[in-house]
mmCIF file of C-alpha atoms in Angstrom:
data_model
loop_
_atom_site.group_PDB
_atom_site.id
_atom_site.type_symbol
_atom_site.label_atom_id
_atom_site.label_comp_id
_atom_site.label_asym_id
_atom_site.label_seq_id
_atom_site.Cartn_x
_atom_site.Cartn_y
_atom_site.Cartn_z
ATOM 1 C CA MET A 1 147.983 129.986 48.570
ATOM 2 C CA THR A 2 146.810 127.647 45.841
ATOM 3 C CA ASN A 3 146.464 123.920 46.235
ATOM 4 C CA LEU A 4 145.918 124.191 49.999
ATOM 5 C CA HIS A 5 143.624 121.533 51.453
ATOM 6 C CA THR A 6 142.278 121.335 55.005
ATOM 7 C CA PHE A 7 141.010 118.182 56.699
ATOM 8 C CA THR A 8 139.631 116.791 59.942
ATOM 9 C CA LEU A 9 140.853 113.247 60.645
ATOM 10 C CA ASP A 10 137.642 111.804 62.052
ATOM 11 C CA GLN A 11 135.641 113.153 59.091
ATOM 12 C CA LEU A 12 137.755 111.383 56.455
ATOM 13 C CA PRO A 13 136.283 108.157 55.027
ATOM 14 C CA ALA A 14 137.432 104.989 56.815
ATOM 15 C CA MET A 15 138.465 102.243 54.383
ATOM 16 C CA PRO A 16 138.430 98.751 55.964
ATOM 17 C CA TRP A 17 141.486 96.572 55.441
ATOM 18 C CA LYS A 18 141.188 93.443 53.331
ATOM 19 C CA ASN A 19 142.285 91.326 56.320
ATOM 20 C CA GLY A 20 139.656 92.889 58.607
ATOM 21 C CA GLY A 21 142.286 93.978 61.141
ATOM 22 C CA GLY A 22 141.575 97.693 60.992
ATOM 23 C CA HIS A 23 140.896 100.617 58.711
ATOM 24 C CA THR A 24 142.746 103.523 57.120
ATOM 25 C CA ARG A 25 141.763 107.142 56.634
ATOM 26 C CA GLU A 26 143.700 108.556 53.686
ATOM 27 C CA ILE A 27 144.651 112.165 54.357
ATOM 28 C CA ALA A 28 146.476 112.979 51.135
ATOM 29 C CA CYS A 29 147.995 111.196 48.166
ATOM 30 C CA TRP A 30 150.079 112.560 45.301
ATOM 31 C CA PRO A 31 149.438 112.749 42.445
ATOM 32 C CA PRO A 32 145.674 113.149 42.831
ATOM 33 C CA GLY A 33 143.813 109.955 42.033
ATOM 34 C CA ALA A 34 146.904 107.752 42.332
ATOM 35 C CA GLY A 35 146.391 104.247 43.670
ATOM 36 C CA LEU A 36 148.550 102.183 46.007
ATOM 37 C CA GLU A 37 150.709 101.034 43.089
ATOM 38 C CA ASP A 38 151.581 104.433 41.626
ATOM 39 C CA PHE A 39 151.488 107.159 44.298
ATOM 40 C CA GLY A 40 154.507 109.421 44.779
ATOM 41 C CA TRP A 41 153.696 110.114 48.418
ATOM 42 C CA ARG A 42 150.829 109.266 50.743
ATOM 43 C CA CYS A 43 149.801 110.251 54.283
ATOM 44 C CA SER A 44 147.155 108.398 56.274
ATOM 45 C CA ALA A 45 145.970 107.443 59.746
ATOM 46 C CA ALA A 46 145.341 103.788 60.515
ATOM 47 C CA THR A 47 143.337 102.205 63.307
ATOM 48 C CA VAL A 48 144.698 98.775 64.233
ATOM 49 C CA ASP A 49 142.022 96.509 65.742
ATOM 50 C CA ALA A 50 143.768 93.122 65.414
ATOM 51 C CA ASP A 51 147.217 91.558 65.114
ATOM 52 C CA GLY A 52 148.456 90.788 61.612
ATOM 53 C CA PRO A 53 151.038 91.500 58.917
ATOM 54 C CA PHE A 54 151.737 94.923 57.481
ATOM 55 C CA SER A 55 151.072 95.290 53.773
ATOM 56 C CA ILE A 56 154.165 95.107 51.575
ATOM 57 C CA PHE A 57 155.009 98.247 49.579
ATOM 58 C CA ALA A 58 158.085 97.543 47.454
ATOM 59 C CA GLY A 59 160.145 100.634 46.632
ATOM 60 C CA ILE A 60 158.454 102.704 49.344
ATOM 61 C CA ASP A 61 160.051 104.358 52.378
ATOM 62 C CA ARG A 62 157.676 104.296 55.333
ATOM 63 C CA CYS A 63 157.511 106.275 58.562
ATOM 64 C CA ILE A 64 154.976 105.490 61.266
ATOM 65 C CA LEU A 65 154.212 107.058 64.633
ATOM 66 C CA LEU A 66 151.711 106.279 67.363
ATOM 67 C CA LEU A 67 148.851 108.765 67.734
ATOM 68 C CA ALA A 68 146.685 106.990 70.328
ATOM 69 C CA GLY A 69 146.348 103.690 72.162
ATOM 70 C CA ASP A 70 148.701 101.235 73.854
ATOM 71 C CA GLY A 71 150.912 100.803 70.824
ATOM 72 C CA LEU A 72 152.211 98.080 68.564
ATOM 73 C CA HIS A 73 155.015 95.516 68.593
ATOM 74 C CA LEU A 74 156.606 95.287 65.148
ATOM 75 C CA THR A 75 158.736 92.249 64.317
ATOM 76 C CA GLY A 76 160.419 90.898 61.215
ATOM 77 C CA GLU A 77 163.780 89.775 59.915
ATOM 78 C CA GLY A 78 166.287 91.813 61.931
ATOM 79 C CA LEU A 79 163.488 93.956 63.386
ATOM 80 C CA ASP A 80 162.027 94.053 66.877
ATOM 81 C CA HIS A 81 160.494 97.446 67.656
ATOM 82 C CA ARG A 82 157.915 98.584 70.200
ATOM 83 C CA LEU A 83 155.902 101.511 68.871
ATOM 84 C CA ASP A 84 154.594 102.478 72.299
ATOM 85 C CA VAL A 85 155.715 106.079 72.801
ATOM 86 C CA PRO A 86 153.315 108.547 71.163
ATOM 87 C CA LEU A 87 154.677 110.781 68.414
ATOM 88 C CA GLN A 88 158.066 109.046 68.077
ATOM 89 C CA PRO A 89 158.668 108.444 64.340
ATOM 90 C CA PHE A 90 159.901 105.016 63.237
ATOM 91 C CA ALA A 91 161.153 104.565 59.662
ATOM 92 C CA PHE A 92 161.434 101.285 57.742
ATOM 93 C CA PRO A 93 161.464 100.026 54.146
ATOM 94 C CA GLY A 94 158.063 99.182 52.699
ATOM 95 C CA GLU A 95 159.277 95.851 51.318
ATOM 96 C CA ALA A 96 160.072 94.548 54.824
ATOM 97 C CA ALA A 97 157.839 91.684 55.965
ATOM 98 C CA ILE A 98 156.584 92.999 59.310
ATOM 99 C CA ALA A 99 154.244 91.331 61.774
ATOM 100 C CA CYS A 100 152.243 93.671 63.989
ATOM 101 C CA SER A 101 150.994 92.720 67.463
ATOM 102 C CA ARG A 102 148.936 95.083 69.577
ATOM 103 C CA LEU A 103 150.323 95.890 73.025
ATOM 104 C CA GLY A 104 146.799 96.237 74.400
ATOM 105 C CA GLY A 105 143.631 97.400 72.734
ATOM 106 C CA THR A 106 143.073 99.354 69.554
ATOM 107 C CA SER A 107 145.799 101.800 68.509
ATOM 108 C CA THR A 108 145.855 104.561 65.922
ATOM 109 C CA ASP A 109 148.997 105.477 64.017
ATOM 110 C CA PHE A 110 150.035 108.065 61.465
ATOM 111 C CA ASN A 111 151.697 106.812 58.281
ATOM 112 C CA LEU A 112 153.900 108.604 55.777
ATOM 113 C CA MET A 113 154.948 106.757 52.624
ATOM 114 C CA THR A 114 157.198 108.066 49.836
ATOM 115 C CA ARG A 115 158.243 106.371 46.613
ATOM 116 C CA ARG A 116 161.997 105.832 46.880
ATOM 117 C CA GLY A 117 164.000 107.710 44.259
ATOM 118 C CA ARG A 118 161.086 110.022 43.409
ATOM 119 C CA TRP A 119 160.245 111.749 46.707
ATOM 120 C CA GLN A 120 161.990 112.394 49.995
ATOM 121 C CA ALA A 121 160.333 113.477 53.211
ATOM 122 C CA THR A 122 161.179 114.920 56.590
ATOM 123 C CA LEU A 123 158.730 114.344 59.458
ATOM 124 C CA THR A 124 159.125 116.333 62.682
ATOM 125 C CA VAL A 125 156.981 116.758 65.791
ATOM 126 C CA HIS A 126 156.814 120.174 67.463
ATOM 127 C CA ALA A 127 155.695 121.307 70.915
ATOM 128 C CA GLY A 128 156.061 125.052 70.369
ATOM 129 C CA ALA A 129 156.229 127.735 67.718
ATOM 130 C CA VAL A 130 158.164 126.631 64.666
ATOM 131 C CA ARG A 131 159.448 128.295 61.508
ATOM 132 C CA LEU A 132 158.624 125.969 58.637
ATOM 133 C CA THR A 133 161.272 125.526 55.971
ATOM 134 C CA GLY A 134 159.665 125.878 52.572
ATOM 135 C CA ALA A 135 158.794 122.812 50.543
ATOM 136 C CA PRO A 136 156.649 122.504 47.414
ATOM 137 C CA HIS A 137 154.566 119.800 49.109
ATOM 138 C CA GLY A 138 153.860 119.325 52.803
ATOM 139 C CA LEU A 139 151.416 118.526 55.560
ATOM 140 C CA LEU A 140 150.628 119.785 59.055
ATOM 141 C CA LEU A 141 148.528 117.855 61.582
ATOM 142 C CA ALA A 142 147.577 119.322 64.960
ATOM 143 C CA VAL A 143 147.737 116.421 67.420
ATOM 144 C CA ALA A 144 147.131 118.447 70.596
ATOM 145 C CA GLY A 145 146.260 122.078 71.189
ATOM 146 C CA THR A 146 145.214 124.683 68.638
ATOM 147 C CA TRP A 147 147.714 125.931 66.063
ATOM 148 C CA ARG A 148 147.739 129.067 63.912
ATOM 149 C CA THR A 149 149.536 129.051 60.567
ATOM 150 C CA GLY A 150 148.270 132.178 58.833
ATOM 151 C CA ALA A 151 147.400 129.987 55.848
ATOM 152 C CA ALA A 152 144.010 128.740 57.027
ATOM 153 C CA ALA A 153 141.660 128.862 59.988
ATOM 154 C CA PRO A 154 143.279 127.738 63.257
ATOM 155 C CA LEU A 155 143.888 123.982 63.432
ATOM 156 C CA ALA A 156 142.403 122.195 66.455
ATOM 157 C CA ALA A 157 143.531 118.724 67.534
ATOM 158 C CA GLY A 158 142.766 116.255 64.743
ATOM 159 C CA GLN A 159 142.753 118.933 62.057
ATOM 160 C CA GLY A 160 145.383 119.697 59.495
ATOM 161 C CA LEU A 161 146.279 121.039 56.108
ATOM 162 C CA TRP A 162 148.348 119.868 53.188
ATOM 163 C CA TRP A 163 149.613 121.561 50.070
ATOM 164 C CA ALA A 164 151.035 120.538 46.725
ATOM 165 C CA ASP A 165 152.890 122.566 44.119
ATOM 166 C CA ALA A 166 152.534 125.600 46.368
ATOM 167 C CA ALA A 167 154.310 127.531 49.082
ATOM 168 C CA GLY A 168 153.215 126.183 52.447
ATOM 169 C CA PRO A 169 152.807 128.145 55.673
ATOM 170 C CA ALA A 170 155.925 129.958 56.936
ATOM 171 C CA GLU A 171 155.266 129.185 60.595
ATOM 172 C CA ALA A 172 153.000 127.396 63.038
ATOM 173 C CA VAL A 173 152.281 128.836 66.468
ATOM 174 C CA PRO A 174 150.277 127.129 69.228
ATOM 175 C CA ASP A 175 147.683 129.056 71.220
ATOM 176 C CA ALA A 176 148.844 129.787 74.755
ATOM 177 C CA GLU A 177 145.883 127.877 76.195
ATOM 178 C CA GLY A 178 145.344 124.166 76.022
ATOM 179 C CA GLY A 179 148.068 122.233 77.814
ATOM 180 C CA GLU A 180 150.820 120.549 75.825
ATOM 181 C CA PRO A 181 150.476 121.370 72.109
ATOM 182 C CA ARG A 182 151.845 118.936 69.518
ATOM 183 C CA LEU A 183 152.094 119.348 65.748
ATOM 184 C CA ILE A 184 153.288 116.929 63.066
ATOM 185 C CA ALA A 185 155.056 118.751 60.222
ATOM 186 C CA ILE A 186 156.059 117.046 56.974
ATOM 187 C CA ARG A 187 158.222 118.462 54.169
ATOM 188 C CA LEU A 188 158.016 116.625 50.847
ATOM 189 C CA LEU A 189 160.554 117.245 48.097
ATOM 190 C CA PRO A 190 161.137 115.640 44.708
ATOM 191 C CA ALA A 191 164.236 113.417 44.882
#
C-alpha cells in the first residue's frame, strides 16, 4: 500500500496554543504541508490544560471526542454540551464561537476537521472486529487494546495509521487479550 503512514500519539510534536491553554499534536493533514487556512482535512489530538475559547475555523466541519480526562463543557449560542463520555463523537461547525470549560483537570481530545464542500468524513468507534469500507483517505487510531490490520505492524493503544490516495486496510481485528479494545476509524472522501 502506498502513502501509508504510521504514528504513535505521544511521539508526535506538541505545539503549544497561542493562548497557553494547551497543546496540539497534529496526526495528519491533507494536502501535505497545508496550513490551518488551506487544509482539506486534518486530524489531531489536543490536551486542554485551561478554560478558554475554541479557535474559529470558518468553512470547516469539526468532530471532537474525549480520549482521556474528566471532560469538557462546551457552550455557545444555542450550544450547551458536556463532552464527558469517552469516545462519543460530537460534531459542530468550525465557525461557531465556543467556550470550553474543563470539568476537572487536564483532558485530551481527538479532533477531526474537514473543509466543507471539499471533503466529507465518517468517524466511527469500534469495540470488535470491523470490515472497513474503502476510502481513498482514512485514519485508524487504536485507543485501547492491540489491533491487527494486515497493512502494518499491529497497532497498540496510542498508535495508528493513515493513508492518502491509496486503498486503506480492509479490516481491523483486535487481539483476544487486553480487556476492552477500542478503535477510531475515519473514512475521508472528496465531496
